[in-house]
XYZ file of C-alpha atoms in Angstrom:
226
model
C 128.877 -62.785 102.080
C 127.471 -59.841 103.714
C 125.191 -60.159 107.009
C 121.475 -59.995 106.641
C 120.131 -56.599 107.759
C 119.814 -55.506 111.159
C 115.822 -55.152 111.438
C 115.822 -54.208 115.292
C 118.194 -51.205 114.107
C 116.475 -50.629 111.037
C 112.976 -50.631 113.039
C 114.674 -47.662 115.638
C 115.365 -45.636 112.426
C 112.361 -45.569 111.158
C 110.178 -45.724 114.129
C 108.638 -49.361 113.340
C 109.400 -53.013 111.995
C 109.414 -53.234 108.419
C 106.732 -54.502 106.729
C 108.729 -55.803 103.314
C 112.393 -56.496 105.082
C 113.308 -56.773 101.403
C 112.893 -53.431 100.500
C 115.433 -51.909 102.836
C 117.800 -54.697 102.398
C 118.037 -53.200 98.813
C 118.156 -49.518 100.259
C 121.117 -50.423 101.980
C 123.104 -52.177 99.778
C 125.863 -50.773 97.630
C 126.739 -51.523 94.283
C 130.314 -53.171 94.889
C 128.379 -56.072 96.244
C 127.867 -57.042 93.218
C 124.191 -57.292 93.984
C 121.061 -55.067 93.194
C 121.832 -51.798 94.643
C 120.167 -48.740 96.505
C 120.325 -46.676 93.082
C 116.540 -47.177 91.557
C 115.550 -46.570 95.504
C 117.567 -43.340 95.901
C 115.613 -41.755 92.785
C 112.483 -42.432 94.106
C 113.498 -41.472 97.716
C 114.862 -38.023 96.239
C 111.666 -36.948 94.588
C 109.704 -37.759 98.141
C 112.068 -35.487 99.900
C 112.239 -32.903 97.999
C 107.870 -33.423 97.169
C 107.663 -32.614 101.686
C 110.180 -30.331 101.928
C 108.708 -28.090 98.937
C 105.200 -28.409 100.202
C 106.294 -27.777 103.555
C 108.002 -24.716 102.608
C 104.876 -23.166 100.783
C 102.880 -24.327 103.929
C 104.925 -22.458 106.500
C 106.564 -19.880 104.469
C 103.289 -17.774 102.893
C 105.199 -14.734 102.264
C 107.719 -16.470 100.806
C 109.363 -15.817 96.995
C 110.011 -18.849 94.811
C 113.497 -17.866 94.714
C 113.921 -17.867 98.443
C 111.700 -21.416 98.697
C 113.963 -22.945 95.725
C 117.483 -21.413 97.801
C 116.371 -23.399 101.397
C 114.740 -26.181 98.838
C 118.109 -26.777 97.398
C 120.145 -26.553 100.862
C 117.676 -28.758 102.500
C 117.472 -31.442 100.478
C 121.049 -31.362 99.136
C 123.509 -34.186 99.306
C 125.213 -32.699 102.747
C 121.745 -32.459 104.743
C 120.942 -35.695 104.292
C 124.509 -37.128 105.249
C 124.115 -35.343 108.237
C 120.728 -36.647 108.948
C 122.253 -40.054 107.709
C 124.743 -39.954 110.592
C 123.058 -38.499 113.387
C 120.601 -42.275 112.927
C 123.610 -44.074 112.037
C 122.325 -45.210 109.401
C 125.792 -45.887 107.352
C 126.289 -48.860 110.179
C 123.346 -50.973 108.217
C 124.675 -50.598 104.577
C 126.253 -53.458 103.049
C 129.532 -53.040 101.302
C 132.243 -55.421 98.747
C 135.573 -55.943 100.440
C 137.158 -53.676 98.193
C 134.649 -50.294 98.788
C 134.721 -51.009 102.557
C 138.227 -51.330 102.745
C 138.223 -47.907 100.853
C 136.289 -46.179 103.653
C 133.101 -46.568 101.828
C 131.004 -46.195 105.423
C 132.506 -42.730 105.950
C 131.881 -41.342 102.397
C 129.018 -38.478 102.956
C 128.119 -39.088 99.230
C 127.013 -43.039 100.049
C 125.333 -42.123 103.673
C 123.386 -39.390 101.373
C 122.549 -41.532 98.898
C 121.131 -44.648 101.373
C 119.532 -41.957 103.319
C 117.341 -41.350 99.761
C 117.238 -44.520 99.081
C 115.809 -45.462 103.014
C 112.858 -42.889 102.347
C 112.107 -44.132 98.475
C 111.720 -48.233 100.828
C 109.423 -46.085 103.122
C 107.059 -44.594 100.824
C 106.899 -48.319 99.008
C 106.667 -50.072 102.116
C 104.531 -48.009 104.734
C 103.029 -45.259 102.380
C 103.606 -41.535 101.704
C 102.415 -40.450 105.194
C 105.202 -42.621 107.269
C 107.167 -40.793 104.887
C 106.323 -37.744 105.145
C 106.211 -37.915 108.842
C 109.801 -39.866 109.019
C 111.016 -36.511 106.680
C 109.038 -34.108 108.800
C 110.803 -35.874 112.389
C 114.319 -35.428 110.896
C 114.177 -32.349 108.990
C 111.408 -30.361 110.275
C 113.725 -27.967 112.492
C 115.555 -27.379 109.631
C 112.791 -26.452 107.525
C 111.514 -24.073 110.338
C 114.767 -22.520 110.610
C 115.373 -23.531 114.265
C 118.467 -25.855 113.391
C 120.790 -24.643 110.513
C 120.832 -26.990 107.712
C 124.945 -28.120 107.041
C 125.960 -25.690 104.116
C 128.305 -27.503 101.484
C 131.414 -26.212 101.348
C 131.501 -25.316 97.748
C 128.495 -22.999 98.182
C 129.303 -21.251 101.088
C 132.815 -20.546 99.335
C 130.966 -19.140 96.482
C 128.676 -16.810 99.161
C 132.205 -15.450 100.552
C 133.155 -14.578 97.167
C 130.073 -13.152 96.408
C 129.744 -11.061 99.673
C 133.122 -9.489 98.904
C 132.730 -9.028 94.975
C 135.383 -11.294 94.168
C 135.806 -13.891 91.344
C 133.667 -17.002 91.823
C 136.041 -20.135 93.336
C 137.375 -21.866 89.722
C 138.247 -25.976 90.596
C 140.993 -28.047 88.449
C 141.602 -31.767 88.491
C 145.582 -31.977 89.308
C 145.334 -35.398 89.396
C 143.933 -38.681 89.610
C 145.515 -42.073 90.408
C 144.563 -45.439 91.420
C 142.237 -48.047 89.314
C 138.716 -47.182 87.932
C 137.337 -49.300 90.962
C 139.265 -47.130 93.470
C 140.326 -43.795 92.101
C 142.097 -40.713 94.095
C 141.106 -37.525 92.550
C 143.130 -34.128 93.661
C 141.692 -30.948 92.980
C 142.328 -27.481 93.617
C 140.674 -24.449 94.211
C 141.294 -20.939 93.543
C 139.353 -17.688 94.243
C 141.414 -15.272 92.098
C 144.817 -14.601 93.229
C 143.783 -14.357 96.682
C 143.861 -17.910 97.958
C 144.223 -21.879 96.791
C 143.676 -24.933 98.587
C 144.661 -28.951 97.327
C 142.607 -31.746 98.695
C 142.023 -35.189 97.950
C 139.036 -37.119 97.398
C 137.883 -40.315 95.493
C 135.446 -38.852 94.151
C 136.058 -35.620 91.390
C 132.710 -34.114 93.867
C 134.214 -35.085 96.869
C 137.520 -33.545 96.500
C 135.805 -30.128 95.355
C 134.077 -30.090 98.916
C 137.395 -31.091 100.678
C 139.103 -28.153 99.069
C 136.459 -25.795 99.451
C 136.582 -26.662 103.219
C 140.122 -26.099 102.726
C 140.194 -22.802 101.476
C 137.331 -21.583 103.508
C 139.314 -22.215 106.540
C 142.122 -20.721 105.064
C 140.587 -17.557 104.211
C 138.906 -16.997 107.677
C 142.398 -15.891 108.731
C 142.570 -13.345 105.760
C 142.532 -10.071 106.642
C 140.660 -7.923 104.025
């Protein structure tokens, strides 16, 4: 049985009690419960997002291309920004978990704090309207969207800028492995850009080991000299 949501947390998250308790209690619950899950939430709270940060982005940017708003669009609203902005409210302490993905570390996966972090905005356009979501958006990610404070850059994308920069062969990934029941599976993947450099890392996810490695090998080839 899991325990019922924290709504004097939830209210310092989102700036204000709750008006349908129900809806977040669903935003923050993850499948292994067995329950209904954040998912349907997450798809609506990804098309808000990425709705304010694109019209913010015309708004403040004038002079901007499409190309350069769709670049900072993608960063922005990608998987890793919203992890970040995820843990900086602490918001993976309120999700609800089955014995068997908590015991797998399921509150420090960036891919489930992402994903309730979607799924928290999708409750708060249902439940308070499209301005307290916009404004919640605009609170946590406006500096971002000005510039001010970098957005995190995922791993596999900044690998594939190094590469780029020094006209070398974009990173190539390979499953070595992967162990452990469907439930609960270990990928291992590895990364290579050329014949300069590989890194290994583990992950259960196929996604999440491709970050780990990239991470990997990016640290690795900051001691290259070139």
């Amino acid at each position: 049985m899991n325990d019922p949501l924290d709504t004097g947390a939830l209210a310092g998250i989102i700036g204000g009690a709750p008006g349908d308790p129900a809806l977040y209690d669903l935003a923050l619950t993850h499948g292994s419960t067995g329950r209904a899950d954040y998912q349907r939430l997450e798809f609506l709270g990804d098309r808000v997002l990425g709705l304010v940060i694109a019209s913010e982005l015309y708004t403040r940017f004038p002079a901007a291309s499409e190309g350069e708003m769709s670049s900072r669009l993608h960063v922005l609203a990608s998987g890793a920004t919203c992890a970040t902005v995820a843990r900086k409210l602490d918001l993976t302490a309120l999700i609800r978990f089955g014995a068997q993905a908590r015991n797998d570390g399921g509150r420090y996966s960036d891919n489930i704090a992402a994903d309730a972090m979607e799924a928290l905005i999708g409750a708060l356009w249902l439940d308070k309207g499209a301005d307290a979501a916009r404004q919640f958006i605009l609170t946590h990610w406006g500096e971002m969207i000005d510039g001010q404070q970098a957005a995190p850059k995922h791993p596999k994308a900044a690998l594939q800028e190094w590469a780029l920069a020094r006209k070398r062969r974009p990173p190539e990934y390979e499953i070595v492995s992967r162990e452990g029941p469907d439930h609960s599976p270990r990928f291992r993947v590895a990364v290579t850009v050329g014949k300069l450099a590989r890194a290994e890392a583990e992950g259960t996810s196929k996604q999440a080991a491709e970050k780990a490695a990239a991470a990997a090998l990016l640290a690795e080839l900051e001691g290259i000299k070139e």
